[in-house]
Coordinates of N, CA and C in Angstrom, one line a residue:
X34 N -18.1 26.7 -19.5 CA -19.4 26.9 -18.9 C -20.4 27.5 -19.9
X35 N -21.6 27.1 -19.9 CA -22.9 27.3 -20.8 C -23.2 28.6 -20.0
X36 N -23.8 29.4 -21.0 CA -24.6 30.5 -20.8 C -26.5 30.1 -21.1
X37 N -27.2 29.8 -19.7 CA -28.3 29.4 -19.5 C -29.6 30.0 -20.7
X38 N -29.2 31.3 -20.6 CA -30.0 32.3 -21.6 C -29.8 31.8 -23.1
X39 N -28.9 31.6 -23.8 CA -28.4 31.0 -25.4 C -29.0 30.0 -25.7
X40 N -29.7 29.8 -26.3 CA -30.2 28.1 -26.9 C -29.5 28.1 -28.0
X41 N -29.2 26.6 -28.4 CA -28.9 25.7 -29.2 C -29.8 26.4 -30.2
X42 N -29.3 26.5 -31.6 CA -29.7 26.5 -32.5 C -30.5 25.3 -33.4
X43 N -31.4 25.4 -33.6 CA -32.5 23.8 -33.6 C -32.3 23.6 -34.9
X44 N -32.9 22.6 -35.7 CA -32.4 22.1 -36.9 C -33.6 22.4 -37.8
X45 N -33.6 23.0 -39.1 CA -34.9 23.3 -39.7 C -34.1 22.3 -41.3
X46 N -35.5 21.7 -41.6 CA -35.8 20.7 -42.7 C -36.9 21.4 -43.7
X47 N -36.6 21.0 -45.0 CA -37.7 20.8 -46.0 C -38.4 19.5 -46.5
X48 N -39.4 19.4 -46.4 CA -39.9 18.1 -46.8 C -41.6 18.0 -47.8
X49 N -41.9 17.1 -47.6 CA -43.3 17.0 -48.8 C -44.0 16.0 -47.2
X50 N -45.2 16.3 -47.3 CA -46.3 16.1 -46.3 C -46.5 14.8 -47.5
X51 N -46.8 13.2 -46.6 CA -47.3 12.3 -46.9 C -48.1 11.5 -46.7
X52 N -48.5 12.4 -45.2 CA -50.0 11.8 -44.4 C -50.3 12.8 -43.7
X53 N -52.2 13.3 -43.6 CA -52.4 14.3 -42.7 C -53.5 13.7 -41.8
X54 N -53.3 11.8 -42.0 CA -54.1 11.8 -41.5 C -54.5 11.4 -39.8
X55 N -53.4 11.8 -39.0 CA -53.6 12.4 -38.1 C -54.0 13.4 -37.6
X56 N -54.2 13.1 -35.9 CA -54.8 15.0 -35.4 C -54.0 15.8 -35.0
X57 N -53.4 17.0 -36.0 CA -52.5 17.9 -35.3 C -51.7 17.2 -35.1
X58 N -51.0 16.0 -36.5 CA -49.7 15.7 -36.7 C -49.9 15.1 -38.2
X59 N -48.7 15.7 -38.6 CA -48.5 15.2 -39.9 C -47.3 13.9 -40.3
X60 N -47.1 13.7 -41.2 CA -45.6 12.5 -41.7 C -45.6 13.1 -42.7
X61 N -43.7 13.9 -43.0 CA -43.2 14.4 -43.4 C -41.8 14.0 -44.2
X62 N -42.0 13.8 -45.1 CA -40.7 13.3 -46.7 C -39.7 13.8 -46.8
X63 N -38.7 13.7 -45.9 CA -37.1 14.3 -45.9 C -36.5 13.5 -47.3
X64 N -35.7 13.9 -48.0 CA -35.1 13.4 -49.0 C -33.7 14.3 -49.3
X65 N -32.4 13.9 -49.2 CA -31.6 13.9 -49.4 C -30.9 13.0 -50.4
X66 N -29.4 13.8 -51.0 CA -28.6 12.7 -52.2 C -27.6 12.7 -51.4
X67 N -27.0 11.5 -51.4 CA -25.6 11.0 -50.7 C -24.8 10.4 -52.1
X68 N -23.5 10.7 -52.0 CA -22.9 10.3 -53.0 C -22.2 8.6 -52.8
X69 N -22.4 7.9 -53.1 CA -21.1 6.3 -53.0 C -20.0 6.6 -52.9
X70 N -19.2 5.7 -51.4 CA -18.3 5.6 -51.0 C -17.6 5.7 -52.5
X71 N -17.7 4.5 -53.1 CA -16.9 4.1 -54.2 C -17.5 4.4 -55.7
X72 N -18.3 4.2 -55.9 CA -18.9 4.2 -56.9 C -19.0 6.1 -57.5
X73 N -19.3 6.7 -56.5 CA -19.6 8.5 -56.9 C -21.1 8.8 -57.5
X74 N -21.5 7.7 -57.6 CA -23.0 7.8 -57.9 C -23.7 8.3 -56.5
X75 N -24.7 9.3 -56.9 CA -25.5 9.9 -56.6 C -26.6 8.9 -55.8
X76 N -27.1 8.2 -54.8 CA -28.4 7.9 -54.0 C -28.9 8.4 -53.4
X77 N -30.2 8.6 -53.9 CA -31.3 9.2 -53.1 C -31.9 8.4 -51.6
X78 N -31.9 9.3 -50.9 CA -32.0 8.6 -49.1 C -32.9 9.7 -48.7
X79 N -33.8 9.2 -48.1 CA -35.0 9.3 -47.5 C -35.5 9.3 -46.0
X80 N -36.2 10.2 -45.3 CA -36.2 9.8 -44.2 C -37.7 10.5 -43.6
X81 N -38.5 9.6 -42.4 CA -40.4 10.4 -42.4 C -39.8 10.6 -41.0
X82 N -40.2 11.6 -40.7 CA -40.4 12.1 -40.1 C -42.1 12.9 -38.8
X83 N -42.4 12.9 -38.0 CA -43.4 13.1 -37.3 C -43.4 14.8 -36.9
X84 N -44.0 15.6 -37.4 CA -44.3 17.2 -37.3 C -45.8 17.4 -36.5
X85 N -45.5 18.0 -35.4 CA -46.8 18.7 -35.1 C -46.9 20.0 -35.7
X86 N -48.6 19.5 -36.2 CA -49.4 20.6 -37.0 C -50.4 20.9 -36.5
X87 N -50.2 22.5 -35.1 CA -51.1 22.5 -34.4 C -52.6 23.0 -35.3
X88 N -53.1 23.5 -36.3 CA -54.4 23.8 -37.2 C -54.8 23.4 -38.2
X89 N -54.3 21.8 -38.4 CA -54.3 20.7 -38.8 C -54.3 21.4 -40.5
X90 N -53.2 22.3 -40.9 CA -53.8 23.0 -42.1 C -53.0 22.2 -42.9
X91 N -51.6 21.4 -42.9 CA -51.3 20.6 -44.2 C -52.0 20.1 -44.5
X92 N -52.1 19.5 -46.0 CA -52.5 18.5 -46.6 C -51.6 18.0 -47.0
X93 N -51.8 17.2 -47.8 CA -50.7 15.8 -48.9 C -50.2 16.4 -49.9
X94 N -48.8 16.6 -50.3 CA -48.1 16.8 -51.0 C -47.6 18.1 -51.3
X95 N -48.2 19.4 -49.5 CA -47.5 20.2 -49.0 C -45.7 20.1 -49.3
X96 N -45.4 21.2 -49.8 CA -44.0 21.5 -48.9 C -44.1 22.3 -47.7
X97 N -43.4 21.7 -46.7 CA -43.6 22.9 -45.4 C -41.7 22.5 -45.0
X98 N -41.9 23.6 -44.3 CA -40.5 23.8 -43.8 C -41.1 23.0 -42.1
X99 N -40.1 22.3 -41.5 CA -40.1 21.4 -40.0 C -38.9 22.4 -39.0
X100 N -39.7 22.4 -37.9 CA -38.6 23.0 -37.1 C -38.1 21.8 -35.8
X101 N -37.1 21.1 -35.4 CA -36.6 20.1 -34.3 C -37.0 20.9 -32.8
X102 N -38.0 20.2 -32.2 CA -38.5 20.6 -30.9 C -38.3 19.5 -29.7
X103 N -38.6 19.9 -28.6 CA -38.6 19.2 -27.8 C -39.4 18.0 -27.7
X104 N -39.6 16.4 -27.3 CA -40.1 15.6 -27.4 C -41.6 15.8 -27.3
X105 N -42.8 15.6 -28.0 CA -44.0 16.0 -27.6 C -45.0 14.3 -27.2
X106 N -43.8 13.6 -28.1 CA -44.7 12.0 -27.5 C -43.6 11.0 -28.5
X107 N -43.8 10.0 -28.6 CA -43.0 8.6 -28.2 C -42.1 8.9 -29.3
X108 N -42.6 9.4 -31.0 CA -42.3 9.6 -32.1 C -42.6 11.2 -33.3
X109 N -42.8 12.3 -32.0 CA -43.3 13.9 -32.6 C -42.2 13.9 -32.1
X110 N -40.8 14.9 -32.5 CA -39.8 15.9 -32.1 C -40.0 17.1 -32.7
X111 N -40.1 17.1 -33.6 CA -40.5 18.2 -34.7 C -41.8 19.0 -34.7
X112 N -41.9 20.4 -35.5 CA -43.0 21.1 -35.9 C -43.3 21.8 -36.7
X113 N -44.3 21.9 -37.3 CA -44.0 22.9 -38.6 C -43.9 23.6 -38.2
X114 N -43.3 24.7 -39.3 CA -42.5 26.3 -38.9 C -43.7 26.9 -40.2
X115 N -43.5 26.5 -41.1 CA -44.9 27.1 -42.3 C -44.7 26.4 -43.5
X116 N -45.9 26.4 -44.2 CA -46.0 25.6 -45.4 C -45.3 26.5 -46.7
X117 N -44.2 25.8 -47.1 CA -43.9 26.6 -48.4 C -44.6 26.9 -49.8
X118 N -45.1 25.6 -50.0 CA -45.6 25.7 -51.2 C -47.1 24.9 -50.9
X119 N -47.9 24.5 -51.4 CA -49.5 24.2 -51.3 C -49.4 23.2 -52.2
X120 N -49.7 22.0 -52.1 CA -49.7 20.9 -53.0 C -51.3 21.5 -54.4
X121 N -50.7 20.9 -55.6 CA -52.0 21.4 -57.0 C -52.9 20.4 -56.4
X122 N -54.2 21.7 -56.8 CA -55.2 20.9 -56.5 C -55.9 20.0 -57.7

């Protein structure tokens, strides 16, 4: 039996901001290395992601940290938690 009070521990991501050009949503550049079944070689795998940015403050080539939230529409799960680094201007 679950304890009602406990939540699930939600999933937090790093990524690079690719589009801000939505309102109070960003697309966000997950990138991970997977190694080959066979081969042991290193591939880079990639994945976008949809973050709500409620003060529309990223820009493009942000790092921000993503927090996994509840559904907010067909393709947002996610949110930003805070921008790590500030893309050069």
């Amino acid at each position: 039996m679950t304890d009602n009070n406990t939540e699930k521990a939600l999933r937090t991501v790093e990524g690079r901001v690719v589009s801000n050009k939505m309102d109070k949503t960003v697309t966000v550049l997950i990138e991970r290395q997977v190694k080959h079944a066979l081969y042991g070689k290193y591939l880079r795998r990639s994945t976008k992601l949809h973050a709500h940015d409620a003060d529309n403050a990223c820009k493009e080539g942000d790092i921000v940290r993503v927090k996994e939230i509840a559904p907010m529409s067909k393709t947002k799960n996610w949110s930003v938690v805070e921008i790590v680094s500030r893309a050069a201007e």
